[in-house]
Amino acid sequence: MVFLTTALWLRSRLTDRYWRVQEVLRHARHFRGRKNRCYRLAVRAVTRAFVKCTRARRVKKRSMRTLWINRITAASQEHGLKYPAFIGNLIKVQLRMSCCDADPLQKPAQLCQVELNRKVLADLAIYEPKTFKSLAALAKRRRQEGFAAALGDGKEPEGIFSRVVQYH
């Protein structure tokens, strides 16, 4: 095709504009009133809907995390632990399960390792109560070990002055 003038050489925007308008109107088809027919109103409504959709994805993540935490809290309270104690002691333990059929020549750090996050713990609390009970027992035992290590042998270290000073 040969363009004899600059005006003919410049491409026509009409078809591009048509398809852009149709795309916006396609996204606005389910809106009520003139927002699904008038382009100017449809652009505003579609833009606003996309912004709300983006915000909703973030809110959904937050609400799901809150739901998981509530489920773990309820399940851990059944076993006599509060949520911070349960999660804190499981993180200290760093639960990892290795695959049974992994290559024995691989290093242990390269084996298939799975850390239990809040979503998995919440699912275990609902669908696998015995497994969750064993995790709670593990966290409780780890907590008791921490208390015993913090107390030591029960004697005050030498060279430390306590607030109670006995005068003779």
mmCIF file of C-alpha atoms in Angstrom:
data_model
loop_
_atom_site.group_PDB
_atom_site.id
_atom_site.type_symbol
_atom_site.label_atom_id
_atom_site.label_comp_id
_atom_site.label_asym_id
_atom_site.label_seq_id
_atom_site.Cartn_x
_atom_site.Cartn_y
_atom_site.Cartn_z
ATOM 1 C CA MET A 1 0.000 0.000 0.000
ATOM 2 C CA VAL A 2 1.356 3.402 -0.965
ATOM 3 C CA PHE A 3 0.593 6.517 1.073
ATOM 4 C CA LEU A 4 0.707 9.600 -1.148
ATOM 5 C CA THR A 5 0.049 12.180 1.582
ATOM 6 C CA THR A 6 0.829 12.596 5.268
ATOM 7 C CA ALA A 7 -2.863 12.558 6.135
ATOM 8 C CA LEU A 8 -3.257 9.152 4.546
ATOM 9 C CA TRP A 9 -0.081 7.918 6.179
ATOM 10 C CA LEU A 10 -1.325 8.707 9.678
ATOM 11 C CA ARG A 11 -3.409 5.848 10.913
ATOM 12 C CA SER A 12 -7.073 6.218 11.620
ATOM 13 C CA ARG A 13 -8.036 6.247 15.294
ATOM 14 C CA LEU A 14 -11.667 5.476 14.661
ATOM 15 C CA THR A 15 -11.475 1.702 14.907
ATOM 16 C CA ASP A 16 -9.219 1.837 17.952
ATOM 17 C CA ARG A 17 -11.616 4.189 19.699
ATOM 18 C CA TYR A 18 -14.556 1.948 18.837
ATOM 19 C CA TRP A 19 -12.984 -1.140 20.390
ATOM 20 C CA ARG A 20 -11.840 0.798 23.470
ATOM 21 C CA VAL A 21 -15.388 2.072 24.040
ATOM 22 C CA GLN A 22 -16.808 -1.402 23.503
ATOM 23 C CA GLU A 23 -14.402 -2.859 26.055
ATOM 24 C CA VAL A 24 -15.470 -0.341 28.692
ATOM 25 C CA LEU A 25 -19.142 -0.913 27.907
ATOM 26 C CA ARG A 26 -18.612 -4.681 28.075
ATOM 27 C CA HIS A 27 -17.248 -4.310 31.630
ATOM 28 C CA ALA A 28 -20.239 -2.087 32.488
ATOM 29 C CA ARG A 29 -23.002 -4.361 31.142
ATOM 30 C CA HIS A 30 -24.141 -5.517 34.571
ATOM 31 C CA PHE A 31 -24.447 -1.991 36.033
ATOM 32 C CA ARG A 32 -27.886 -0.446 36.544
ATOM 33 C CA GLY A 33 -29.232 2.657 34.862
ATOM 34 C CA ARG A 34 -27.361 4.729 32.301
ATOM 35 C CA LYS A 35 -23.982 3.499 33.548
ATOM 36 C CA ASN A 36 -24.221 0.501 31.236
ATOM 37 C CA ARG A 37 -25.107 2.545 28.137
ATOM 38 C CA CYS A 38 -23.434 5.968 28.341
ATOM 39 C CA TYR A 39 -19.695 5.844 27.810
ATOM 40 C CA ARG A 40 -18.812 8.753 30.089
ATOM 41 C CA LEU A 41 -20.753 7.315 33.006
ATOM 42 C CA ALA A 42 -19.534 3.807 32.239
ATOM 43 C CA VAL A 43 -15.865 4.858 32.371
ATOM 44 C CA ARG A 44 -16.331 6.298 35.857
ATOM 45 C CA ALA A 45 -18.283 3.292 37.085
ATOM 46 C CA VAL A 46 -15.838 0.734 35.662
ATOM 47 C CA THR A 47 -12.819 2.572 37.085
ATOM 48 C CA ARG A 48 -14.473 2.737 40.476
ATOM 49 C CA ALA A 49 -15.405 -0.955 40.314
ATOM 50 C CA PHE A 50 -11.814 -1.918 39.487
ATOM 51 C CA VAL A 51 -10.514 0.117 42.436
ATOM 52 C CA LYS A 52 -13.012 -1.542 44.775
ATOM 53 C CA CYS A 53 -12.064 -4.948 43.404
ATOM 54 C CA THR A 54 -8.392 -4.296 44.142
ATOM 55 C CA ARG A 55 -9.172 -3.166 47.690
ATOM 56 C CA ALA A 56 -11.421 -6.171 48.237
ATOM 57 C CA ARG A 57 -8.593 -8.560 47.422
ATOM 58 C CA ARG A 58 -6.485 -7.037 50.200
ATOM 59 C CA VAL A 59 -9.404 -7.071 52.642
ATOM 60 C CA LYS A 60 -10.090 -10.710 51.776
ATOM 61 C CA LYS A 61 -6.510 -11.642 52.676
ATOM 62 C CA ARG A 62 -6.829 -9.858 56.028
ATOM 63 C CA SER A 63 -10.187 -11.410 56.842
ATOM 64 C CA MET A 64 -8.980 -14.906 55.959
ATOM 65 C CA ARG A 65 -5.939 -14.478 58.203
ATOM 66 C CA THR A 66 -8.222 -13.304 61.026
ATOM 67 C CA LEU A 67 -10.458 -16.332 60.489
ATOM 68 C CA TRP A 68 -7.483 -18.704 60.616
ATOM 69 C CA ILE A 69 -6.200 -17.071 63.813
ATOM 70 C CA ASN A 70 -9.645 -17.329 65.431
ATOM 71 C CA ARG A 71 -9.877 -21.013 64.551
ATOM 72 C CA ILE A 72 -6.390 -21.746 65.876
ATOM 73 C CA THR A 73 -7.168 -19.776 69.048
ATOM 74 C CA ALA A 74 -10.332 -21.775 69.711
ATOM 75 C CA ALA A 75 -8.622 -25.099 69.038
ATOM 76 C CA SER A 76 -5.567 -24.292 71.142
ATOM 77 C CA GLN A 77 -7.745 -23.149 74.050
ATOM 78 C CA GLU A 78 -9.405 -26.567 74.003
ATOM 79 C CA HIS A 79 -5.980 -28.019 74.763
ATOM 80 C CA GLY A 80 -5.103 -25.485 77.471
ATOM 81 C CA LEU A 81 -2.885 -23.093 75.505
ATOM 82 C CA LYS A 82 -3.426 -19.527 74.483
ATOM 83 C CA TYR A 83 -2.763 -18.551 70.874
ATOM 84 C CA PRO A 84 0.512 -16.620 71.453
ATOM 85 C CA ALA A 85 1.972 -19.465 73.497
ATOM 86 C CA PHE A 86 0.910 -22.050 70.922
ATOM 87 C CA ILE A 87 2.241 -20.184 67.880
ATOM 88 C CA GLY A 88 5.387 -18.963 69.626
ATOM 89 C CA ASN A 89 6.394 -22.420 70.733
ATOM 90 C CA LEU A 90 5.648 -23.966 67.355
ATOM 91 C CA ILE A 91 7.824 -21.368 65.664
ATOM 92 C CA LYS A 92 10.631 -22.153 68.093
ATOM 93 C CA VAL A 93 10.307 -25.838 67.261
ATOM 94 C CA GLN A 94 10.271 -25.055 63.509
ATOM 95 C CA LEU A 95 8.175 -28.014 62.473
ATOM 96 C CA ARG A 96 9.375 -29.566 59.249
ATOM 97 C CA MET A 97 8.304 -32.786 57.644
ATOM 98 C CA SER A 98 10.642 -34.405 55.161
ATOM 99 C CA CYS A 99 9.482 -36.541 52.261
ATOM 100 C CA CYS A 100 9.940 -40.259 52.757
ATOM 101 C CA ASP A 101 10.808 -41.034 49.154
ATOM 102 C CA ALA A 102 13.413 -38.280 48.727
ATOM 103 C CA ASP A 103 16.772 -39.038 47.188
ATOM 104 C CA PRO A 104 19.110 -40.257 49.973
ATOM 105 C CA LEU A 105 22.105 -38.665 48.250
ATOM 106 C CA GLN A 106 20.679 -35.177 48.642
ATOM 107 C CA LYS A 107 21.707 -32.993 51.529
ATOM 108 C CA PRO A 108 19.147 -32.697 54.336
ATOM 109 C CA ALA A 109 18.676 -29.001 53.586
ATOM 110 C CA GLN A 110 17.560 -29.850 50.057
ATOM 111 C CA LEU A 111 14.929 -32.380 51.090
ATOM 112 C CA CYS A 112 11.253 -31.556 50.647
ATOM 113 C CA GLN A 113 10.424 -29.455 53.719
ATOM 114 C CA VAL A 114 7.002 -28.100 54.646
ATOM 115 C CA GLU A 115 6.495 -25.475 57.329
ATOM 116 C CA LEU A 116 3.036 -25.296 58.844
ATOM 117 C CA ASN A 117 1.499 -21.864 58.369
ATOM 118 C CA ARG A 118 -1.703 -20.523 59.913
ATOM 119 C CA LYS A 119 -3.895 -21.779 57.089
ATOM 120 C CA VAL A 120 -2.634 -25.341 57.446
ATOM 121 C CA LEU A 121 -2.879 -25.185 61.239
ATOM 122 C CA ALA A 122 -6.495 -23.994 60.985
ATOM 123 C CA ASP A 123 -7.309 -26.834 58.588
ATOM 124 C CA LEU A 124 -5.637 -29.322 60.928
ATOM 125 C CA ALA A 125 -7.661 -27.937 63.827
ATOM 126 C CA ILE A 126 -10.903 -28.547 61.930
ATOM 127 C CA TYR A 127 -10.309 -31.719 59.947
ATOM 128 C CA GLU A 128 -7.500 -33.459 61.882
ATOM 129 C CA PRO A 129 -8.139 -32.851 65.606
ATOM 130 C CA LYS A 130 -5.813 -35.655 66.736
ATOM 131 C CA THR A 131 -2.927 -34.209 64.744
ATOM 132 C CA PHE A 132 -3.650 -30.774 66.161
ATOM 133 C CA LYS A 133 -3.765 -32.284 69.647
ATOM 134 C CA SER A 134 -0.273 -33.722 69.150
ATOM 135 C CA LEU A 135 0.951 -30.317 67.931
ATOM 136 C CA ALA A 136 -0.564 -28.696 71.015
ATOM 137 C CA ALA A 137 1.164 -31.264 73.231
ATOM 138 C CA LEU A 138 4.433 -30.539 71.451
ATOM 139 C CA ALA A 139 3.999 -26.799 71.969
ATOM 140 C CA LYS A 140 3.068 -27.347 75.614
ATOM 141 C CA ARG A 141 6.147 -29.515 76.187
ATOM 142 C CA ARG A 142 8.346 -26.925 74.476
ATOM 143 C CA ARG A 143 6.819 -24.248 76.693
ATOM 144 C CA GLN A 144 7.563 -26.234 79.845
ATOM 145 C CA GLU A 145 11.155 -26.755 78.699
ATOM 146 C CA GLY A 146 11.458 -23.007 78.223
ATOM 147 C CA PHE A 147 10.173 -22.359 81.742
ATOM 148 C CA ALA A 148 12.586 -24.892 83.209
ATOM 149 C CA ALA A 149 15.511 -23.371 81.314
ATOM 150 C CA ALA A 150 14.518 -19.881 82.432
ATOM 151 C CA LEU A 151 14.295 -20.932 86.079
ATOM 152 C CA GLY A 152 17.560 -22.831 86.003
ATOM 153 C CA ASP A 153 18.408 -24.528 89.276
ATOM 154 C CA GLY A 154 16.366 -22.064 91.340
ATOM 155 C CA LYS A 155 19.345 -20.340 92.986
ATOM 156 C CA GLU A 156 20.190 -16.690 92.557
ATOM 157 C CA PRO A 157 23.447 -16.109 90.713
ATOM 158 C CA GLU A 158 26.309 -14.748 92.776
ATOM 159 C CA GLY A 159 27.234 -11.094 92.521
ATOM 160 C CA ILE A 160 23.654 -9.957 91.923
ATOM 161 C CA PHE A 161 22.056 -7.733 94.546
ATOM 162 C CA SER A 162 18.357 -8.258 94.983
ATOM 163 C CA ARG A 163 16.036 -5.541 96.239
ATOM 164 C CA VAL A 164 15.575 -7.309 99.530
ATOM 165 C CA VAL A 165 18.748 -6.771 101.507
ATOM 166 C CA GLN A 166 18.911 -8.347 104.923
ATOM 167 C CA TYR A 167 20.801 -6.397 107.565
ATOM 168 C CA HIS A 168 22.184 -8.215 110.596
#
